[in-house]
Tab-separated table of C-alpha atoms and ligand atoms in Angstrom:
chain	number	residue	atom	x	y	z
A	1	MET	CA	17.082	-6.276	18.305
A	2	SER	CA	20.277	-6.658	16.081
A	3	GLN	CA	19.795	-7.540	12.553
A	4	SER	CA	22.215	-9.977	10.829
A	5	ALA	CA	23.077	-9.600	7.337
A	6	ALA	CA	21.052	-12.656	6.490
A	7	THR	CA	17.878	-11.310	7.883
A	8	PRO	CA	15.734	-9.877	5.056
A	9	MET	CA	14.579	-6.359	5.295
A	10	ILE	CA	10.923	-7.255	4.803
A	11	GLU	CA	9.374	-10.812	5.628
A	12	VAL	CA	5.853	-11.444	4.542
A	13	ALA	CA	4.515	-14.747	5.931
A	14	ASP	CA	1.223	-16.275	4.958
A	15	LEU	CA	-0.785	-13.275	4.405
A	16	TRP	CA	-4.510	-13.634	4.016
A	17	LYS	CA	-6.910	-10.721	3.562
A	18	ARG	CA	-10.737	-11.033	3.281
A	19	TYR	CA	-13.084	-8.174	2.502
A	20	GLY	CA	-16.501	-9.559	3.353
A	21	GLU	CA	-17.060	-12.316	0.723
A	22	ILE	CA	-13.912	-11.391	-1.304
A	23	GLU	CA	-10.683	-13.296	-0.459
A	24	ALA	CA	-8.196	-10.591	-1.761
A	25	LEU	CA	-4.962	-12.379	-0.486
A	26	LYS	CA	-4.802	-16.205	-0.066
A	27	GLY	CA	-1.466	-16.992	1.631
A	28	ILE	CA	1.250	-14.603	0.313
A	29	SER	CA	4.867	-15.137	1.478
A	30	PHE	CA	7.934	-13.496	0.319
A	31	SER	CA	10.858	-11.673	1.623
A	32	ILE	CA	12.861	-8.715	0.257
A	33	ASN	CA	16.534	-7.839	1.129
A	34	LYS	CA	17.833	-4.460	1.797
A	35	GLY	CA	18.422	-2.341	-1.334
A	36	GLU	CA	16.469	-4.463	-3.645
A	37	ILE	CA	14.071	-2.950	-6.219
A	38	VAL	CA	11.130	-5.393	-6.297
A	39	GLY	CA	8.261	-5.230	-8.732
A	40	PHE	CA	4.730	-6.529	-7.949
A	41	LEU	CA	3.323	-7.573	-11.148
A	42	GLY	CA	-0.221	-8.627	-11.619
A	43	PRO	CA	-3.514	-7.907	-13.478
A	44	ASN	CA	-6.048	-5.534	-11.815
A	45	GLY	CA	-7.719	-6.980	-8.819
A	46	ALA	CA	-4.705	-9.426	-8.173
A	47	GLY	CA	-4.276	-8.149	-4.693
A	48	LYS	CA	-1.215	-5.874	-5.151
A	49	SER	CA	-2.613	-2.837	-3.371
A	50	THR	CA	-4.027	-4.861	-0.494
A	51	CYS	CA	-0.708	-6.403	0.152
A	52	LEU	CA	1.078	-3.003	-0.012
A	53	LYS	CA	-1.422	-1.529	2.313
A	54	ILE	CA	-0.925	-4.258	4.922
A	55	MET	CA	2.867	-3.825	4.610
A	56	THR	CA	2.647	-0.185	5.327
A	57	CYS	CA	0.236	-0.622	8.289
A	58	PHE	CA	-2.679	1.026	6.508
A	59	ILE	CA	-4.944	-1.937	6.896
A	60	PRO	CA	-4.608	-5.132	9.083
A	61	PRO	CA	-4.295	-8.559	7.538
A	62	THR	CA	-7.033	-11.195	8.303
A	63	SER	CA	-4.149	-13.425	9.211
A	64	GLY	CA	-0.457	-13.776	8.666
A	65	SER	CA	2.380	-11.392	9.493
A	66	VAL	CA	4.733	-8.868	8.037
A	67	ARG	CA	8.103	-8.050	9.681
A	68	ILE	CA	10.333	-5.229	8.829
A	69	GLY	CA	13.713	-5.510	10.027
A	70	GLY	CA	12.585	-8.184	12.327
A	71	LEU	CA	9.726	-6.114	13.867
A	72	ASP	CA	6.127	-7.061	13.379
A	73	VAL	CA	4.263	-4.341	11.642
A	74	GLN	CA	1.137	-4.585	13.928
A	75	GLU	CA	2.920	-4.687	17.061
A	76	HIS	CA	5.285	-1.907	16.159
A	77	SER	CA	3.215	0.107	13.682
A	78	ARG	CA	4.498	3.595	14.914
A	79	ALA	CA	8.218	2.538	14.454
A	80	VAL	CA	7.464	0.741	11.223
A	81	ARG	CA	5.514	3.555	9.586
A	82	LYS	CA	8.648	5.849	9.935
A	83	ARG	CA	10.635	3.433	7.872
A	84	PHE	CA	8.252	3.608	4.914
A	85	GLY	CA	7.543	6.169	2.338
A	86	TYR	CA	4.331	5.193	0.655
A	87	LEU	CA	2.891	6.477	-2.682
A	88	PRO	CA	-0.704	5.131	-2.614
A	89	GLU	CA	-2.674	4.140	-5.589
A	90	SER	CA	-4.740	7.158	-5.955
A	91	ALA	CA	-2.486	9.792	-4.380
A	92	PRO	CA	-4.722	11.738	-1.903
A	93	LEU	CA	-3.130	15.134	-2.877
A	94	TYR	CA	-4.374	18.374	-1.051
A	95	THR	CA	-5.098	19.968	-4.353
A	96	ASP	CA	-5.812	23.338	-3.046
A	97	MET	CA	-2.424	23.468	-1.207
A	98	VAL	CA	0.713	25.207	-2.480
A	99	ALA	CA	3.243	22.351	-3.248
A	100	TYR	CA	5.672	23.749	-0.608
A	101	ASP	CA	2.896	23.950	2.136
A	102	TYR	CA	1.838	20.434	1.238
A	103	LEU	CA	5.387	19.010	1.728
A	104	LYS	CA	5.644	20.971	4.997
A	105	PHE	CA	2.242	19.640	6.080
A	106	VAL	CA	3.277	15.930	5.308
A	107	GLY	CA	6.713	16.469	6.900
A	108	ALA	CA	5.085	17.628	10.185
A	109	LEU	CA	2.818	14.487	10.090
A	110	ARG	CA	5.812	12.349	9.765
A	111	GLY	CA	7.708	14.014	12.580
A	112	VAL	CA	10.007	16.282	10.604
A	113	THR	CA	9.800	19.733	11.870
A	114	GLY	CA	11.450	23.096	12.181
A	115	ARG	CA	14.903	23.637	10.658
A	116	LYS	CA	15.231	20.083	9.730
A	117	LEU	CA	11.998	20.238	7.611
A	118	ALA	CA	13.090	23.590	6.091
A	119	LYS	CA	16.218	21.939	4.888
A	120	ARG	CA	14.689	18.798	3.876
A	121	ILE	CA	11.982	20.199	1.592
A	122	PRO	CA	14.313	21.735	-0.910
A	123	GLU	CA	16.367	18.516	-0.943
A	124	VAL	CA	13.585	16.334	-1.846
A	125	ALA	CA	12.178	18.846	-4.242
A	126	GLU	CA	15.560	18.932	-6.023
A	127	LYS	CA	15.665	15.137	-5.946
A	128	CYS	CA	12.259	14.748	-7.451
A	129	GLY	CA	12.566	17.621	-9.976
A	130	VAL	CA	9.836	19.890	-8.423
A	131	THR	CA	11.956	22.715	-7.300
A	132	ASP	CA	10.519	25.040	-9.925
A	133	VAL	CA	6.899	24.208	-8.957
A	134	LEU	CA	7.123	24.519	-5.170
A	135	GLY	CA	5.141	27.783	-5.241
A	136	GLN	CA	2.313	26.412	-7.391
A	137	VAL	CA	-1.022	25.172	-6.169
A	138	VAL	CA	-0.804	21.393	-6.396
A	139	GLY	CA	-4.206	21.108	-8.334
A	140	THR	CA	-2.899	23.309	-11.103
A	141	LEU	CA	0.080	20.972	-11.654
A	142	SER	CA	0.327	18.491	-14.589
A	143	LYS	CA	-0.236	14.934	-13.705
A	144	GLY	CA	3.606	14.179	-14.120
A	145	TYR	CA	4.444	17.015	-11.719
A	146	ARG	CA	1.788	15.966	-9.198
A	147	GLN	CA	3.139	12.471	-9.377
A	148	ARG	CA	6.592	13.915	-8.446
A	149	VAL	CA	5.248	16.062	-5.679
A	150	CYS	CA	3.643	12.793	-4.396
A	151	LEU	CA	6.967	11.135	-4.593
A	152	ALA	CA	8.602	13.934	-2.681
A	153	GLN	CA	6.110	13.537	0.122
A	154	ALA	CA	6.915	9.872	0.312
A	155	LEU	CA	10.623	10.732	0.699
A	156	ILE	CA	10.150	13.660	3.091
A	157	HIS	CA	11.172	11.748	6.245
A	158	ASP	CA	14.044	9.994	4.396
A	159	PRO	CA	12.519	6.447	4.713
A	160	GLU	CA	14.576	3.336	4.123
A	161	ILE	CA	11.789	1.665	2.231
A	162	LEU	CA	9.821	3.163	-0.497
A	163	VAL	CA	6.426	1.680	-1.540
A	164	LEU	CA	5.064	2.794	-4.759
A	165	ASP	CA	1.577	1.581	-5.951
A	166	GLU	CA	1.282	1.825	-9.725
A	167	PRO	CA	3.501	4.880	-9.939
A	168	THR	CA	3.215	5.463	-13.602
A	169	VAL	CA	-0.559	5.154	-14.065
A	170	GLY	CA	-2.034	8.054	-15.921
A	171	LEU	CA	1.292	9.564	-17.046
A	172	ASP	CA	2.124	10.122	-20.685
A	173	PRO	CA	5.036	8.203	-22.172
A	174	ASN	CA	7.608	10.949	-21.432
A	175	GLN	CA	6.539	11.198	-17.952
A	176	VAL	CA	6.597	7.471	-17.565
A	177	VAL	CA	10.262	7.424	-18.666
A	178	GLU	CA	11.192	10.255	-16.236
A	179	ILE	CA	9.501	8.630	-13.274
A	180	ARG	CA	11.058	5.243	-14.041
A	181	THR	CA	14.562	6.923	-14.155
A	182	LEU	CA	13.768	8.664	-10.875
A	183	ILE	CA	12.671	5.399	-9.178
A	184	LYS	CA	15.832	3.682	-10.298
A	185	ASP	CA	17.864	6.498	-8.904
A	186	LEU	CA	16.006	6.311	-5.634
A	187	GLY	CA	16.483	2.721	-5.474
A	188	ARG	CA	20.236	3.155	-5.268
A	189	GLU	CA	20.014	3.987	-1.545
A	190	ARG	CA	16.791	2.473	-0.639
A	191	THR	CA	14.596	-0.699	-0.786
A	192	VAL	CA	11.834	-0.089	-3.176
A	193	ILE	CA	8.716	-2.063	-3.852
A	194	LEU	CA	6.518	-0.946	-6.685
A	195	SER	CA	3.384	-2.510	-8.041
A	196	THR	CA	2.281	-2.352	-11.722
A	197	HIS	CA	0.075	-4.210	-14.156
A	198	ILE	CA	2.493	-3.259	-16.933
A	199	LEU	CA	5.156	-5.879	-17.723
A	200	PRO	CA	7.917	-3.657	-19.392
A	201	GLU	CA	7.813	-1.567	-16.181
A	202	VAL	CA	9.232	-4.316	-14.124
A	203	LEU	CA	11.813	-5.157	-16.731
A	204	VAL	CA	13.317	-1.758	-16.801
A	205	THR	CA	13.002	-0.877	-13.242
A	206	CYS	CA	13.215	-3.897	-10.999
A	207	ASP	CA	15.876	-6.445	-9.749
A	208	ARG	CA	13.294	-8.906	-8.890
A	209	VAL	CA	9.749	-9.634	-9.968
A	210	VAL	CA	6.940	-11.134	-7.850
A	211	ILE	CA	4.038	-12.067	-9.974
A	212	ILE	CA	0.713	-12.153	-8.264
A	213	HIS	CA	-2.661	-13.304	-9.414
A	214	ARG	CA	-5.922	-13.866	-7.610
A	215	GLY	CA	-4.398	-13.390	-4.251
A	216	LYS	CA	-1.510	-15.675	-4.679
A	217	ILE	CA	2.086	-15.615	-5.809
A	218	VAL	CA	2.568	-17.458	-8.980
A	219	ALA	CA	6.229	-16.566	-9.710
A	220	ASN	CA	9.135	-14.881	-7.808
A	221	GLY	CA	12.566	-14.306	-9.264
A	222	THR	CA	14.827	-12.029	-11.314
A	223	PRO	CA	13.509	-11.328	-14.889
A	224	GLN	CA	16.346	-13.598	-16.028
A	225	GLU	CA	15.638	-16.328	-13.628
A	226	LEU	CA	12.034	-16.385	-14.505
A	227	GLN	CA	12.936	-16.695	-18.108
A	228	GLU	CA	15.498	-19.484	-17.548
A	229	ALA	CA	13.148	-21.407	-15.166
A	230	GLN	CA	10.567	-21.531	-17.921
A	231	ALA	CA	13.062	-22.148	-20.678
A	232	SER	CA	15.054	-25.041	-19.081
A	233	ASN	CA	12.917	-27.531	-20.754
A	234	PRO	CA	10.823	-25.629	-23.331
A	235	PRO	CA	8.098	-27.630	-25.103
A	236	VAL	CA	8.392	-28.187	-28.891
A	237	VAL	CA	5.725	-27.038	-31.084
A	238	LEU	CA	4.985	-29.000	-34.317
A	239	ARG	CA	2.782	-27.871	-37.187
A	240	ILE	CA	1.607	-30.190	-39.726
A	241	GLY	CA	-0.838	-30.335	-42.708
A	242	ALA	CA	-4.188	-31.744	-41.556
A	243	ASP	CA	-4.469	-33.935	-44.670
A	244	GLY	CA	-7.280	-36.079	-43.462
A	245	LEU	CA	-5.239	-37.021	-40.404
A	246	SER	CA	-7.099	-37.321	-36.971
A	247	SER	CA	-5.495	-35.237	-34.270
A	248	GLU	CA	-6.110	-38.156	-31.887
A	249	ALA	CA	-4.147	-40.460	-34.061
A	250	VAL	CA	-1.208	-37.941	-34.204
A	251	LEU	CA	-1.439	-37.376	-30.438
A	252	SER	CA	-1.240	-41.060	-29.773
A	253	THR	CA	1.856	-41.487	-31.993
A	254	LEU	CA	3.525	-38.533	-30.247
A	255	ARG	CA	2.782	-39.862	-26.840
A	256	GLY	CA	4.077	-43.265	-27.819
A	257	GLN	CA	7.654	-41.731	-28.330
A	258	PRO	CA	9.964	-42.750	-25.471
A	259	TRP	CA	11.436	-39.170	-25.474
A	260	ALA	CA	8.207	-37.471	-25.356
A	261	GLY	CA	6.599	-36.520	-22.051
A	262	SER	CA	3.138	-35.186	-22.693
A	263	ALA	CA	1.609	-33.924	-25.711
A	264	ARG	CA	-1.482	-31.861	-26.511
A	265	VAL	CA	-3.304	-30.221	-29.484
A	266	ARG	CA	-2.804	-26.422	-29.786
A	267	PRO	CA	-5.706	-24.492	-31.563
A	268	VAL	CA	-4.746	-22.968	-34.873
A	269	GLY	CA	-6.846	-20.424	-36.721
A	270	LEU	CA	-6.069	-22.034	-39.978
A	271	ALA	CA	-8.078	-24.760	-41.857
A	272	GLY	CA	-5.903	-27.554	-43.110
A	273	GLU	CA	-3.249	-27.217	-40.532
A	274	MET	CA	-2.857	-28.803	-37.019
A	275	GLU	CA	-0.503	-27.868	-34.161
A	276	PHE	CA	0.772	-29.849	-31.222
A	277	GLU	CA	2.840	-29.248	-28.255
A	278	ILE	CA	5.300	-31.752	-27.014
A	279	ALA	CA	7.023	-31.745	-23.704
A	280	SER	CA	10.246	-33.612	-23.970
A	281	LYS	CA	11.230	-35.827	-21.107
A	282	GLY	CA	14.793	-35.044	-20.383
A	283	ALA	CA	16.549	-31.648	-20.651
A	284	ASP	CA	17.118	-32.493	-24.430
A	285	ASP	CA	16.180	-30.252	-27.194
A	286	ALA	CA	13.364	-32.497	-28.905
A	287	ARG	CA	13.212	-30.697	-32.131
A	288	GLU	CA	15.426	-33.037	-34.137
A	289	ARG	CA	13.525	-35.906	-32.833
A	290	THR	CA	10.172	-34.412	-33.800
A	291	ILE	CA	11.478	-33.637	-37.324
A	292	SER	CA	12.598	-37.286	-37.711
A	293	LEU	CA	9.378	-38.519	-36.453
A	294	ALA	CA	7.258	-36.293	-38.879
A	295	GLN	CA	9.376	-37.522	-41.797
A	296	ALA	CA	9.038	-41.187	-40.792
A	297	GLN	CA	5.228	-40.714	-40.432
A	298	LYS	CA	5.100	-38.806	-43.667
A	299	TRP	CA	3.400	-35.946	-42.059
A	300	ARG	CA	3.546	-32.701	-44.060
A	301	LEU	CA	5.873	-30.827	-41.861
A	302	LEU	CA	5.137	-27.045	-41.787
A	303	GLU	CA	6.899	-25.890	-38.754
A	304	VAL	CA	9.008	-27.098	-35.718
A	305	ARG	CA	10.106	-24.633	-33.105
A	306	ARG	CA	10.890	-24.493	-29.389
A	307	GLU	CA	8.566	-22.483	-27.219
A	308	LEU	CA	10.912	-20.102	-25.315
A	309	LEU	CA	8.895	-17.760	-23.271
A	310	ASP	CA	9.528	-14.122	-22.892
A	311	LEU	CA	8.402	-12.505	-19.726
A	312	GLU	CA	5.058	-11.663	-21.193
A	313	GLY	CA	4.621	-15.518	-21.944
A	314	ILE	CA	5.643	-16.317	-18.347
A	315	PHE	CA	3.181	-13.965	-17.026
A	316	ARG	CA	0.415	-15.443	-19.257
A	317	LYS	CA	1.486	-18.912	-18.248
A	318	SER	CA	1.830	-18.149	-14.559
A	319	THR	CA	-1.666	-16.454	-14.464
A	320	GLN	CA	-3.711	-18.905	-16.254
A	321	GLU	CA	-5.231	-21.624	-14.352
B	401	LIG	P1	-4.804	-4.675	-7.322
B	401	LIG	O1	-4.143	-3.706	-6.595
B	401	LIG	O2	-3.856	-5.807	-7.678
B	401	LIG	O3	-5.654	-4.238	-8.500
B	401	LIG	P2	-6.515	-4.925	-4.931
B	401	LIG	O4	-5.644	-5.321	-3.861
B	401	LIG	O5	-6.913	-3.576	-5.138
B	401	LIG	O6	-5.863	-5.434	-6.282
B	401	LIG	O7	-7.855	-5.710	-4.928
B	401	LIG	C1	-7.961	-7.208	-4.736
B	401	LIG	C2	-9.307	-7.581	-4.653
B	401	LIG	O8	-9.880	-7.206	-3.350
B	401	LIG	C3	-10.285	-7.157	-5.699
B	401	LIG	O9	-11.217	-8.126	-5.990
B	401	LIG	C4	-10.801	-5.854	-5.066
B	401	LIG	O10	-12.195	-5.670	-5.772
B	401	LIG	C5	-10.958	-6.226	-3.619
B	401	LIG	N1	-10.945	-5.166	-2.666
B	401	LIG	C6	-9.946	-4.267	-2.589
B	401	LIG	N2	-10.105	-3.414	-1.660
B	401	LIG	C7	-11.354	-3.784	-1.209
B	401	LIG	C8	-12.324	-3.110	-0.211
B	401	LIG	N3	-11.923	-2.042	0.591
B	401	LIG	N4	-13.471	-3.599	0.034
B	401	LIG	C9	-13.781	-4.668	-0.637
B	401	LIG	N5	-13.135	-5.371	-1.705
B	401	LIG	C10	-11.955	-4.780	-1.837
B	402	LIG	MG1	-4.072	-1.787	-7.098
């Protein structure tokens, strides 16, 4: 089958996965283009690992489909598996093996053998920075080196697509930086999907972020797009002195303004102060109108600001129901 430039590398369509009573995925759809580094961001239990395992043919979906370069992963699991390098969540390292033998073993499993494999091992070792520890027993390596050996095994058959499930979990801060740099480097020639529950990780590593929560996608875009989408009409936050005012009365005044969309009370931890969030109707910045209104009403104005969300805020907003 020929693949046009417009065909995405990976197409995930309406994926559902049920484990007994647990509905881990509830209709996930997205696509990934060749060469993208995409981050799956979501809290623990969101369904990230489940989705990655289905994509890499480790488990079948309950329903829905995954296509890699137009091929259905279930119908063509053999061909598809060759195209993936996979770093599972808890890397099943053979800890008694010498690193070199481990890479040799995995290489053979993936169909790389003989002279090709003998040439390939030092290449991936070099790329992953494990050349110096190839002679060591895997179990005696530091967590950072073990993770690198794991990356090397994922790369041994030179896959087009690299799937990394929480690649930096358990690493110290220096190792985290090293692994992220390595991932970016690997992403130059490959399509990479990584999952993480750590927000800054996707910011520094990924071209695109898919936020997943309770088995559903709640946002999908570049870090910048996500910020812009949320910021196109940011709500205005108004803080005034309570001064015997009832919040209901203030709300009804706010809601009565022709320029105001909706308004709600926001909890404040301070006695004597009240805070409101006002959505403006148009794309206008409603701060000045809010200030004029507060003055006309003789409210004791303490603060007016626009609520621009950072990615952390977007994540919180996207994942709260
Ligand atoms: P994440 O990787 O985002 O933390 P997972 O995909 O591991 O999420 O899990 C999603 C949900 O599915 C969780 O509620 C988890 O407990 C459940 N789950 C995952 N794997 C299994 C399994 N093999 N059997 C039963 N439930 C599972
Ligand atoms: Mg997981």
